[in-house]
Coordinates of C-alpha atoms and ligand atoms in Angstrom, one line a residue:
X23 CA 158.2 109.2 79.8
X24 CA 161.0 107.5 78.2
X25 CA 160.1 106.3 74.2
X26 CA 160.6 102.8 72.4
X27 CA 163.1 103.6 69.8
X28 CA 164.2 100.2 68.1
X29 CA 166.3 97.4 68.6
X30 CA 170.4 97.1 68.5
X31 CA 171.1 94.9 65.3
X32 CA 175.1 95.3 65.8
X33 CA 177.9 96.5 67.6
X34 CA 181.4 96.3 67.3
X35 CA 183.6 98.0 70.3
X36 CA 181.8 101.3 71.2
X37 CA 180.4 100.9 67.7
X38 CA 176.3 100.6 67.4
X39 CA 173.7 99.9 65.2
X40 CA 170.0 99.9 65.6
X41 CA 167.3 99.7 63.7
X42 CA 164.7 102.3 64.6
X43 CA 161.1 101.2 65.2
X44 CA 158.3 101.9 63.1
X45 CA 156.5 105.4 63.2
X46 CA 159.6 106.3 65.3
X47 CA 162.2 109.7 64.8
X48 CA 165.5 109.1 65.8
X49 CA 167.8 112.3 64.6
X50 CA 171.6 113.2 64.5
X51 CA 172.8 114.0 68.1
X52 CA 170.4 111.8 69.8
X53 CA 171.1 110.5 72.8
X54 CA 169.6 106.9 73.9
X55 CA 169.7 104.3 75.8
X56 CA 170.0 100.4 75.3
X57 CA 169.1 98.4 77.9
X58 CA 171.1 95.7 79.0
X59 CA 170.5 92.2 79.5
X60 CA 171.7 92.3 83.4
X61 CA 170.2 95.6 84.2
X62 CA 172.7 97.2 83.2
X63 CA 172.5 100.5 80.4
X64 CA 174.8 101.8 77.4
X65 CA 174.4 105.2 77.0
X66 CA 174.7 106.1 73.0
X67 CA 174.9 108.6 70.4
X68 CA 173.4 108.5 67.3
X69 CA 175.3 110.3 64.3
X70 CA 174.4 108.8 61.2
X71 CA 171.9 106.9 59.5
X72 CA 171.0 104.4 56.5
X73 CA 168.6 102.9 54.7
X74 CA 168.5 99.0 54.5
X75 CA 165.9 97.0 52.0
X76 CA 165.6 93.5 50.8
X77 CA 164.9 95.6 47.4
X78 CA 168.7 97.1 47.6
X79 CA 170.5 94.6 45.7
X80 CA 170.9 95.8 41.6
X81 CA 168.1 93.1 40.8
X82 CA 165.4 94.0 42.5
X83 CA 166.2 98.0 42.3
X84 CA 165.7 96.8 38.2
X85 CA 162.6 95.5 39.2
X86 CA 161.2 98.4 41.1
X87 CA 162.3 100.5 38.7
X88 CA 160.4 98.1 35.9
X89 CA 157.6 99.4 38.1
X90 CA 157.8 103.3 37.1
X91 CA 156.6 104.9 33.6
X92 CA 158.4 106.0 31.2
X93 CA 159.2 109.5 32.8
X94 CA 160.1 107.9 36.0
X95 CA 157.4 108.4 38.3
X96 CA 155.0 106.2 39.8
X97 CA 152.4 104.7 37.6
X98 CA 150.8 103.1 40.0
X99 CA 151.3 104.0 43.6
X100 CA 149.3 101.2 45.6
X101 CA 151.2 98.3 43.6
X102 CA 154.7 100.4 44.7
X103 CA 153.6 100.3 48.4
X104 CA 152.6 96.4 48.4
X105 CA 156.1 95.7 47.2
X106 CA 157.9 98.2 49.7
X107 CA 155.6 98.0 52.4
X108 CA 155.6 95.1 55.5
X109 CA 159.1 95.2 57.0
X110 CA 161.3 94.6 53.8
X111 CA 162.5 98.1 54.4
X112 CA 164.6 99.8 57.5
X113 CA 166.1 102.8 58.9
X114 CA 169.6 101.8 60.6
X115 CA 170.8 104.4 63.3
X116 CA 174.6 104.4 63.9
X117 CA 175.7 105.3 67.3
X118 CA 178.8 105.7 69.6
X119 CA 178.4 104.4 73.0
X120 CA 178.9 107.3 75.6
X121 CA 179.2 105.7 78.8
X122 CA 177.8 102.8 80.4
X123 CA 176.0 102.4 83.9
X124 CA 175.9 99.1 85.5
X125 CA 173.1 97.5 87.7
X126 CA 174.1 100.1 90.3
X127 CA 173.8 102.7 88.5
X128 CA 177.5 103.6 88.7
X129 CA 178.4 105.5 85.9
X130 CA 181.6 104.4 83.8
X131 CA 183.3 105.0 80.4
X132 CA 182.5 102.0 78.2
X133 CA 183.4 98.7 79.5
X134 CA 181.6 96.3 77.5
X135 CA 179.1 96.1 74.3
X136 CA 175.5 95.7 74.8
X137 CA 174.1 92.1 73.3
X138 CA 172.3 91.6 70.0
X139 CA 168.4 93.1 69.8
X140 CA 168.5 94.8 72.8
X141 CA 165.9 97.4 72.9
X142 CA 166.9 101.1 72.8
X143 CA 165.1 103.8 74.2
X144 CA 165.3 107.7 74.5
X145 CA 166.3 109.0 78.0
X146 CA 163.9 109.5 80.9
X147 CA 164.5 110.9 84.5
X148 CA 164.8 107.7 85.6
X149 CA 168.4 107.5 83.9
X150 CA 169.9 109.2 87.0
X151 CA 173.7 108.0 87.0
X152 CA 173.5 109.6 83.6
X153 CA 171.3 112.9 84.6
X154 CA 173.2 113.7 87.9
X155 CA 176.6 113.5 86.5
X156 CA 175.2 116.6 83.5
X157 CA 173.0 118.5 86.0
X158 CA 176.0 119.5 88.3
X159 CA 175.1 122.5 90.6
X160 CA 174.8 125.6 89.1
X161 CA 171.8 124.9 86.3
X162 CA 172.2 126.2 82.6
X163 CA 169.8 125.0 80.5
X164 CA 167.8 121.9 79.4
X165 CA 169.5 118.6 77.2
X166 CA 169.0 118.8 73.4
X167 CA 168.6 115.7 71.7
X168 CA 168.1 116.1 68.0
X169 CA 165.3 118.6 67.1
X170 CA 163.7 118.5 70.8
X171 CA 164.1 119.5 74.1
X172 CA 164.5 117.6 77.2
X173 CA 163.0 118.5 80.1
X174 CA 166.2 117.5 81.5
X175 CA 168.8 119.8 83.4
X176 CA 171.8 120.6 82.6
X177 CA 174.2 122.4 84.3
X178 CA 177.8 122.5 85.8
X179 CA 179.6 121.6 89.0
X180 CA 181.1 125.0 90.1
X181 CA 183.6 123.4 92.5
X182 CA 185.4 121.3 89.9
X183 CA 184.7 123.5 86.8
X184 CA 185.2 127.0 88.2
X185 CA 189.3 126.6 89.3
X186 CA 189.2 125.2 86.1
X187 CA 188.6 127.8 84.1
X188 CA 185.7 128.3 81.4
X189 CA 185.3 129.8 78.4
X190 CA 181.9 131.1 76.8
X191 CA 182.5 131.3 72.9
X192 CA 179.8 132.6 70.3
X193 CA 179.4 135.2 67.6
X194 CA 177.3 137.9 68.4
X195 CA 173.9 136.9 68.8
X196 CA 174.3 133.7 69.8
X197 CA 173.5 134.3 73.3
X198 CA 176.4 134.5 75.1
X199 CA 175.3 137.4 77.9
X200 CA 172.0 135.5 77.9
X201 CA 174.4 132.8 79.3
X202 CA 176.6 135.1 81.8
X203 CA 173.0 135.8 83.3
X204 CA 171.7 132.3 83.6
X205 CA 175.1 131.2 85.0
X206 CA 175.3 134.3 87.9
X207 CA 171.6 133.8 88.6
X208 CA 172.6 129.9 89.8
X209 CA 175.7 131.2 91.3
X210 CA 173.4 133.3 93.6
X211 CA 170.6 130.6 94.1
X212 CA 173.6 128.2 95.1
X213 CA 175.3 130.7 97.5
X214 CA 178.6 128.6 97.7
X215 CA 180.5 130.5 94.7
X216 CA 181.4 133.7 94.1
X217 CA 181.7 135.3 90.7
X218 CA 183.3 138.6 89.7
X219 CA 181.9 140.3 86.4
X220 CA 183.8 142.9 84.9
X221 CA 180.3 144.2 83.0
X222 CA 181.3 146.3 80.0
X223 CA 177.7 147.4 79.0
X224 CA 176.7 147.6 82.0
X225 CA 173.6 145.0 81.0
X226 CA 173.8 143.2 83.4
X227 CA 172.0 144.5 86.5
X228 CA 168.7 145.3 85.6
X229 CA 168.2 141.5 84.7
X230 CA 170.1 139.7 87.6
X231 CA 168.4 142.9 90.1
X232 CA 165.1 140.4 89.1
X233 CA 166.6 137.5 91.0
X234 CA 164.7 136.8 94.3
X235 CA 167.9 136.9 96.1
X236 CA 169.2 140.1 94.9
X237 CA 169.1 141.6 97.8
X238 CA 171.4 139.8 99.8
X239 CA 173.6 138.5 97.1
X240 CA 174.3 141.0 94.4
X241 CA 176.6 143.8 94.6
X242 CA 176.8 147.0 92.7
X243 CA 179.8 148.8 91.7
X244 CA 180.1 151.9 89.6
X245 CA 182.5 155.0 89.7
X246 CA 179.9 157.1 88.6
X247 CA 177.1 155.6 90.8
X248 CA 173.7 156.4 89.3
X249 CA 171.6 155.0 92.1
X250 CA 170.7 154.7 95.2
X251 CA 172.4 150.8 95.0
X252 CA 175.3 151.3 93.1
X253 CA 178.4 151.6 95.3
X254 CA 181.3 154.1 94.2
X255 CA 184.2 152.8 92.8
X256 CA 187.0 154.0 95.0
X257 CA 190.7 152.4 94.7
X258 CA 193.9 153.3 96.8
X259 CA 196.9 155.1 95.3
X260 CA 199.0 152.6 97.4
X261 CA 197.1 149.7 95.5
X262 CA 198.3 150.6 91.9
X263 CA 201.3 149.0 91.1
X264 CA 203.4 150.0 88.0
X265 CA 202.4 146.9 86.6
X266 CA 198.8 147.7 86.1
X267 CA 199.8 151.4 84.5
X268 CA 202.0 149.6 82.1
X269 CA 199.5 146.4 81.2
X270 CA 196.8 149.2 80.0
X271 CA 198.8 151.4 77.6
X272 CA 201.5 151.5 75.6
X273 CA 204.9 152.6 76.9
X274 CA 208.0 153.2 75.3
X275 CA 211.2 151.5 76.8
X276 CA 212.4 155.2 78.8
X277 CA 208.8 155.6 80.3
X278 CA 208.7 152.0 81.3
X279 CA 212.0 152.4 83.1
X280 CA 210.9 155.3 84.7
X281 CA 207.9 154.2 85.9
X282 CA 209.7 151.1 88.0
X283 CA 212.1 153.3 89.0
X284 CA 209.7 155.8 90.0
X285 CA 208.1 153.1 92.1
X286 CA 211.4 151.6 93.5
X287 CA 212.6 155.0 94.6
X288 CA 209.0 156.3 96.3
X289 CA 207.5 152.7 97.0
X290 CA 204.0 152.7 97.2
X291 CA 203.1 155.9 97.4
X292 CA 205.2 156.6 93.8
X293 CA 201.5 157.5 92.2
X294 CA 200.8 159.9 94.3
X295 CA 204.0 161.7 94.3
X296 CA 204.3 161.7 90.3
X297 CA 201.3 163.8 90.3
X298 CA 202.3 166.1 93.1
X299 CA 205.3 167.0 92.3
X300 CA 206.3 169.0 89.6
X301 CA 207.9 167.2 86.2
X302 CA 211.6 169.1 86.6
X303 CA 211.2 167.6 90.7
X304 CA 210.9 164.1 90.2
X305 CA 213.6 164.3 87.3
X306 CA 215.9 165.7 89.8
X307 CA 214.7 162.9 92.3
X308 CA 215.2 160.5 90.0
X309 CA 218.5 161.7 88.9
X310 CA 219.0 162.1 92.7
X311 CA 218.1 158.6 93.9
X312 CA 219.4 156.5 90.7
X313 CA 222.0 158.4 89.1
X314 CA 220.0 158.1 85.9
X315 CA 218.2 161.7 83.9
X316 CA 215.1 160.8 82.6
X317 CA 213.8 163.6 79.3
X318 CA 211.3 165.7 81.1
X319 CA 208.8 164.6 78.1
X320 CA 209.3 160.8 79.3
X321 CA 207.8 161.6 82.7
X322 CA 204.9 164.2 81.2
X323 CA 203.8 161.6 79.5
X324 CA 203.5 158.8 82.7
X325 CA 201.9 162.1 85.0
X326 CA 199.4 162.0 82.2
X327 CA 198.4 158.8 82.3
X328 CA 198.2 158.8 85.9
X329 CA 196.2 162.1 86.1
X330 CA 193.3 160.6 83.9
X331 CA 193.4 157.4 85.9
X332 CA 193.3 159.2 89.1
X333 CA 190.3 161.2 87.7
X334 CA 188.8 157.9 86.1
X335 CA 188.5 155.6 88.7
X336 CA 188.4 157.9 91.8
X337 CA 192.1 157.4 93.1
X338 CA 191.7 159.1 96.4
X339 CA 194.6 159.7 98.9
X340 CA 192.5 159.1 102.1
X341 CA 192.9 155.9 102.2
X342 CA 189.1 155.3 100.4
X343 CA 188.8 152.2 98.7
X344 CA 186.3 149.6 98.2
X345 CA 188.6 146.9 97.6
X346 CA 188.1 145.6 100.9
X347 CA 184.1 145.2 101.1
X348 CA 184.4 143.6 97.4
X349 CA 186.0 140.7 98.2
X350 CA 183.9 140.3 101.4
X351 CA 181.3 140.2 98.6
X352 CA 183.1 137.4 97.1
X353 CA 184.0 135.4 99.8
X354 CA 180.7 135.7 101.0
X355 CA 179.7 134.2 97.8
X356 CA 178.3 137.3 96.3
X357 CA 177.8 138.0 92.3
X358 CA 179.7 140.9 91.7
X359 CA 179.6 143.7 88.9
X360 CA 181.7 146.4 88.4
X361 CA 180.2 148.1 85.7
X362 CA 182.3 149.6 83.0
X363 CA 180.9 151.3 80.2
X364 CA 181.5 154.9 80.8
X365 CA 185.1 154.4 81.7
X366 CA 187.7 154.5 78.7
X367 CA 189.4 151.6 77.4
X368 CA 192.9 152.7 79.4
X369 CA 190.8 153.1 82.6
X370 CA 188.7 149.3 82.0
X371 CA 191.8 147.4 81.7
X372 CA 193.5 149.5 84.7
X373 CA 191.1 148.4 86.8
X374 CA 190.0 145.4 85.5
X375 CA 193.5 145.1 86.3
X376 CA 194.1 146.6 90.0
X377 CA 190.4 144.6 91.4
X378 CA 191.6 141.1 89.8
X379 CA 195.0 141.5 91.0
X380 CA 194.0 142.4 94.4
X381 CA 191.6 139.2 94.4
X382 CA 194.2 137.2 93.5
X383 CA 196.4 138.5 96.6
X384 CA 193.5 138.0 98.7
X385 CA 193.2 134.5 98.2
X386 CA 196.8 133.6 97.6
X387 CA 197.6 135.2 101.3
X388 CA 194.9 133.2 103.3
X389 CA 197.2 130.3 104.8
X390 CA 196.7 126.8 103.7
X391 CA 194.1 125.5 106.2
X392 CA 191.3 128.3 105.8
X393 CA 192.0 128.7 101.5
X394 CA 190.2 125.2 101.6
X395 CA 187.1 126.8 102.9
X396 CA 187.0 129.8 101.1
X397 CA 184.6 130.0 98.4
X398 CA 185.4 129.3 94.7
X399 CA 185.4 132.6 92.8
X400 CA 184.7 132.9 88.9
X401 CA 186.0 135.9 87.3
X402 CA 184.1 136.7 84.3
X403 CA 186.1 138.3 81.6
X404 CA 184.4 139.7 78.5
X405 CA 186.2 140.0 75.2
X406 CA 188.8 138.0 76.8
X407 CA 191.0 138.5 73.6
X408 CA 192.0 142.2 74.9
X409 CA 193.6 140.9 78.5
X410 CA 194.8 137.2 76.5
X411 CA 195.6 137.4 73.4
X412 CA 198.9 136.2 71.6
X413 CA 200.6 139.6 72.5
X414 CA 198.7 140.2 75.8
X415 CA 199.6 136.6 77.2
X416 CA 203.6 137.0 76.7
X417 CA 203.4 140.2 78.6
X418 CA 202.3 137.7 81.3
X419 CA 200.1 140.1 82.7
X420 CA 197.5 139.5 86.0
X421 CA 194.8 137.5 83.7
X422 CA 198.3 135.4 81.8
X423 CA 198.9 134.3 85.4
X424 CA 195.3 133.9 86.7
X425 CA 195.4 131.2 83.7
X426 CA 198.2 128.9 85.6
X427 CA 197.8 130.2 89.7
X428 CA 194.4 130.9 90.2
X429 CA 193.4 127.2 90.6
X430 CA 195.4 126.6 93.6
X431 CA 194.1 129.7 95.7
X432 CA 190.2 128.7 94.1
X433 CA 189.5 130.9 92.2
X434 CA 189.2 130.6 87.9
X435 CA 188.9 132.7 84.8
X436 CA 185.4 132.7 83.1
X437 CA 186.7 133.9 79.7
X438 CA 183.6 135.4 77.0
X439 CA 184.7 136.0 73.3
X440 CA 183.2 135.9 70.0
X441 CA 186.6 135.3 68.4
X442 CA 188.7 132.0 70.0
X443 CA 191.2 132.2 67.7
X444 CA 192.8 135.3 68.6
X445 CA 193.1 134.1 72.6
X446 CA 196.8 132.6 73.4
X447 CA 196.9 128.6 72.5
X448 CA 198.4 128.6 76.4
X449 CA 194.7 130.2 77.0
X450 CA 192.6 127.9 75.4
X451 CA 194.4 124.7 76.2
X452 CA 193.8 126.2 80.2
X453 CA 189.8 125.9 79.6
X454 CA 188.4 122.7 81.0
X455 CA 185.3 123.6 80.2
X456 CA 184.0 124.8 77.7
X457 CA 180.6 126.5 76.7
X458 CA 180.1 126.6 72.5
X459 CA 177.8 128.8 70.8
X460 CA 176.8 129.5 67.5
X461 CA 180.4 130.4 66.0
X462 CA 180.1 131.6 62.5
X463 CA 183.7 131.3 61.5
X464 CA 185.3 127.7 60.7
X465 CA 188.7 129.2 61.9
X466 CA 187.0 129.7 65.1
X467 CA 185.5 126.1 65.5
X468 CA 188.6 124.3 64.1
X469 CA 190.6 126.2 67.1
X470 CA 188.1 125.1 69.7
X471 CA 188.6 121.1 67.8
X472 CA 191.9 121.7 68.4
X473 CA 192.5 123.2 71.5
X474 CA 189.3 121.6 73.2
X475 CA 190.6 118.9 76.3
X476 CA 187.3 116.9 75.5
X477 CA 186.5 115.6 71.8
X478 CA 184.7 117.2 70.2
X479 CA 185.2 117.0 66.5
X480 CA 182.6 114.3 66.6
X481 CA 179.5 117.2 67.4
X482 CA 181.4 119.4 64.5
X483 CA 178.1 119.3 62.4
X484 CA 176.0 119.8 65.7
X485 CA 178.5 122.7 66.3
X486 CA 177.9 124.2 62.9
X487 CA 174.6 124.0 62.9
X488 CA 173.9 126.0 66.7
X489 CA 171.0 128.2 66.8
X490 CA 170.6 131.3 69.2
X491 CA 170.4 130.1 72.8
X492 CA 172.1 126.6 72.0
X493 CA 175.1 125.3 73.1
X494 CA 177.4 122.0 73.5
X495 CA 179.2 121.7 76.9
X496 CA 182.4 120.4 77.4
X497 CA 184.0 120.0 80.6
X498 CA 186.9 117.5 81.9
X499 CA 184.8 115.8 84.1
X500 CA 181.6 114.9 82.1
X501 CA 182.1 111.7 80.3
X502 CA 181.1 113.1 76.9
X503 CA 180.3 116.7 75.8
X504 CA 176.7 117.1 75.6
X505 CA 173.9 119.7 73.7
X506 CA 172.0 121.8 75.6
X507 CA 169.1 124.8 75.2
X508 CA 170.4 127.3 77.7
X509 CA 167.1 128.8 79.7
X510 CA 166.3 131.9 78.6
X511 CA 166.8 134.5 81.3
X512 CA 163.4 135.5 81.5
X513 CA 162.0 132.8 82.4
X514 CA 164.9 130.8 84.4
X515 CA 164.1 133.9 86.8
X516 CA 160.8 133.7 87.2
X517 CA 161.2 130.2 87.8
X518 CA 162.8 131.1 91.1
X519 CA 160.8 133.9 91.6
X520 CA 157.4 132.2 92.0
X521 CA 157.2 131.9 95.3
X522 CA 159.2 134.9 96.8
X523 CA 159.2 138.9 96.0
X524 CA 161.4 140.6 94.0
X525 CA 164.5 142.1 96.3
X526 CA 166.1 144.9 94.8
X527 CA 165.0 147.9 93.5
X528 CA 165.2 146.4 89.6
X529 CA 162.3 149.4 88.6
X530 CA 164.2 152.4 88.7
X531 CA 167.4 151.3 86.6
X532 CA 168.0 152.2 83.3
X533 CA 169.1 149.7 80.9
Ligands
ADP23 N1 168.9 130.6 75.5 C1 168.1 131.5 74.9 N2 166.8 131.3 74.7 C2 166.1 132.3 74.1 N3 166.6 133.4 73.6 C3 167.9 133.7 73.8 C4 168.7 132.7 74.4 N4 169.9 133.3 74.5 C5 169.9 134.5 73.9 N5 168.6 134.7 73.5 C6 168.2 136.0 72.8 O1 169.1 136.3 71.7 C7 169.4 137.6 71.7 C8 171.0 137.8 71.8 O2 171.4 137.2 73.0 P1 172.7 137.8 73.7 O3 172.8 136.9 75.0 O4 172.6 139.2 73.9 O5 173.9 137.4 72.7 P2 175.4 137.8 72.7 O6 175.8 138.3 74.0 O7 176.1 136.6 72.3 O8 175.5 138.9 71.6 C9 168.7 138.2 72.9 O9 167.6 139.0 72.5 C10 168.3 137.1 73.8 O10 167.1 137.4 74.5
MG24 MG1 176.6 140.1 74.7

């Protein structure tokens, strides 16, 4: 499997040079191996390349040159070869040494230089310190190295990357829901994570529907349903906290302080009561209760707001909710959607809002001993910039503190946005790993350099250069960030799917 490449000709520190063998390829962004003298390996880079030749020094270059016509091409092209040909001309590859494995095959940062002429070779799947550290547990895609493919997996490690928070950058295009499916469809292969997808398109089902476990571990929620195994999207009045009224519109300073008041004074029930009672009643309760005489066109505009919501997302006064069975779902280690796209921007954030708050009140109230056996949940957070952006962050709304709790109750933001620069620098610096596709704007990419825990200005060509479907991976724990062909959905799916029917009722949906 694994290909002769060349032999190492000098190294200095985690420095490398080789020269590549004969009839060989060796591109930017490969990565190689050298083998040790003691068994030992150094894993390597390669980013740049020259040519050496005992004809490179002014002298002989004349005498080549004596060689050409007058015009400057090749009078006689046999004669040329005989003088360039035999091994008086090389290609030297210069590398960065990765990480090293010793005779063990324990895997370290670099410890040591590898000796003179060792031989260097491209990976195989017998480099498995290397291989088992990038494969992790939840699969994504297969190692690049220069212009191929390795049939190599790559993948993450959901219980050290998912408290950690990731983010999933790319223009449009680039394959970034192509991504969110590959990533939920090894969530529910794995069955020890949980992942929550606020799905704004509502794309997202008929594909993950096709995953042979489906059935048992994908759950539907709509507040329209528009099949037989969607479930309707009920919340609580007494689960809709001022907080999430005010983080999805804007308020003026009086309607703000009514709206805490209003709560203060009725508690949890204050969203019912504001639409039951009439506007010149609940002045004259607030008057009545706080001594303070709010403009009756102050609290027609909050009974508006909470009209539509109540009408949006089902707010029902039985007692009706679905919160409770959704994070079962989670817990269980269930993928999640709660599909958005006929809802209005006001009601997605309100409840986008309500179900990630709740979540994180879930996990934050299960006491110390059982947290640790909960399982991890990812929420997934499309066009992140909306819920974390400069402004948005400040506000320190539910996602702003998702960013610094959520770790320590297990669960983690999965942030998606084709535009980096406009999330919070507290944001990005938050993201231990990262997943970078195709970005079109340099802004963009120089905020990631910048912002990015792992370096990556190295791979800034390879970054540049990303096409559809390609991606580097950078996470805290994964010695050095590496490029990667994410699966396509199709066919990751059927992959699985071989051996076992189809589980869900994926024919009747509509895209
Ligand atoms: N890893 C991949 N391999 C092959 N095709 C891909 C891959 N990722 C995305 N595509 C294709 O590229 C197109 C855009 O992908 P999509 O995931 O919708 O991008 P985005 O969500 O970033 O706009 C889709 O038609 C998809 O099938
Ligand atoms: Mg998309």
């Amino acid at each position: 499997m694994s290909e002769y490449k060349g032999r190492l000709t000098f190294a200095k520190g985690t420095f490398i040079e080789f020269v590549v063998a004969p009839n060989q390829d060796v591109d930017f962004g490969d990565i190689l191996v050298v083998e040790g003298v003691n068994g030992d390996r150094f894993y390597i880079r390669t980013y740049d390349f020259k040519v050496k030749s005992r004809w490179s020094g002014l002298n002989n270059v004349g005498y080549l040159m004596s060689k050409l016509n007058e015009d400057g091409q090749v009078a006689n092209q046999e004669e040329l070869d005989f003088y360039l040909g035999g091994n008086h001309t090389v290609k030297i590859a210069m590398a960065e040494q990765l990480c090293y494995a010793d005779a063990d095959g324990r895997l370290y940062n670099p410890k040591t230089c590898p000796d003179f002429f060792c031989e260097v070779r491209s990976l195989s799947p017998d480099d498995t310190a290397l291989l088992s550290e990038i494969k992790g547990d939840l699969e994504i895609g297969f190692l690049k190295s220069g212009r191929g493919v390795l049939e190599l997996p790559v993948g993450i490690y959901g219980s050290k990357a998912i408290t950690e928070h990731i983010g999933i950058f790319g223009t449009t295009g680039s394959g970034k829901s192509n991504l969110v499916k590959v990533l939920a469809s090894s969530v529910m292969e794995n069955g020890d994570y949980g992942m929550l997808i606020f799905d704004v398109h509502n794309e997202y089902y008929k594909d993950l529907s096709r995953h042979r476990r489906a059935a048992e571990r994908l759950s539907v929620y709509n507040t329209t349903p528009h099949a037989g195994y969607v479930r309707r999207l009920t919340v609580n009045f007494t689960e809709v906290d001022p907080e999430d009224i005010t983080a999805c519109a804007t308020f003026t300073e009086p309607q703000m302080d009514a709206i805490y008041k209003l709560s203060s004074v009725w508690q949890d029930q204050w969203m019912r009561y504001v639409l039951q009672y009439d506007v010149e009643d609940i002045i004259a309760e607030l008057a009545g209760c706080t001594g303070q005489k709010f403009q009756s066109r102050t609290i027609s505009k909050i009974k508006s707001i909470c009209w539509n919501l109540k009408q949006e997302l089902n707010i029902a006064e039985d007692g009706e909710t679905v919160v409770g069975p959704m994070m079962q779902d989670l817990e269980q280690g269930k993928v999640v959607l709660v599909e958005l796209k006929n809802i209005s921007p006001v009601g997605e954030q309100a409840l986008s809002t309500v179900l990630s708050k709740k979540l994180l009140q879930h996990y934050a109230g299960k006491p110390d001993n059982v947290r640790h056996q909960v399982k991890p949940v990812a929420i997934v957070l499309e066009e992140a910039h909306r819920f974390l952006g400069k402004k948005e962050h400040t506000s320190n709304n539910i996602f702003a503190r998702l960013v610094s709790e959520a770790r320590k109750f297990n669960l983690g933001l999965c942030v998606v946005d084709q535009q980096p620069r406009l999330l919070a620098d507290k944001v990005l610096s938050q993201l231990n790993t990262l997943f970078i596709l195709g970005l079109a704007s340099k802004a963009d990419r120089s905020k990631l350099e910048a912002m990015s825990r792992k370096d990556i200005l190295q791979q800034r060509n390879e970054i540049k250069n990303l096409e559809c479907g390609e991606m580097v991976v950078a996470t805290n724990y994964m010695r050095f960030a590496a490029p990667v062909k994410v699966h396509k959905f199709e066919d990751f799916v059927s992959q699985y799917n071989v051996s076992a029917p189809v589980g869900f009722p994926a024919g009747n949906v509509q895209a």
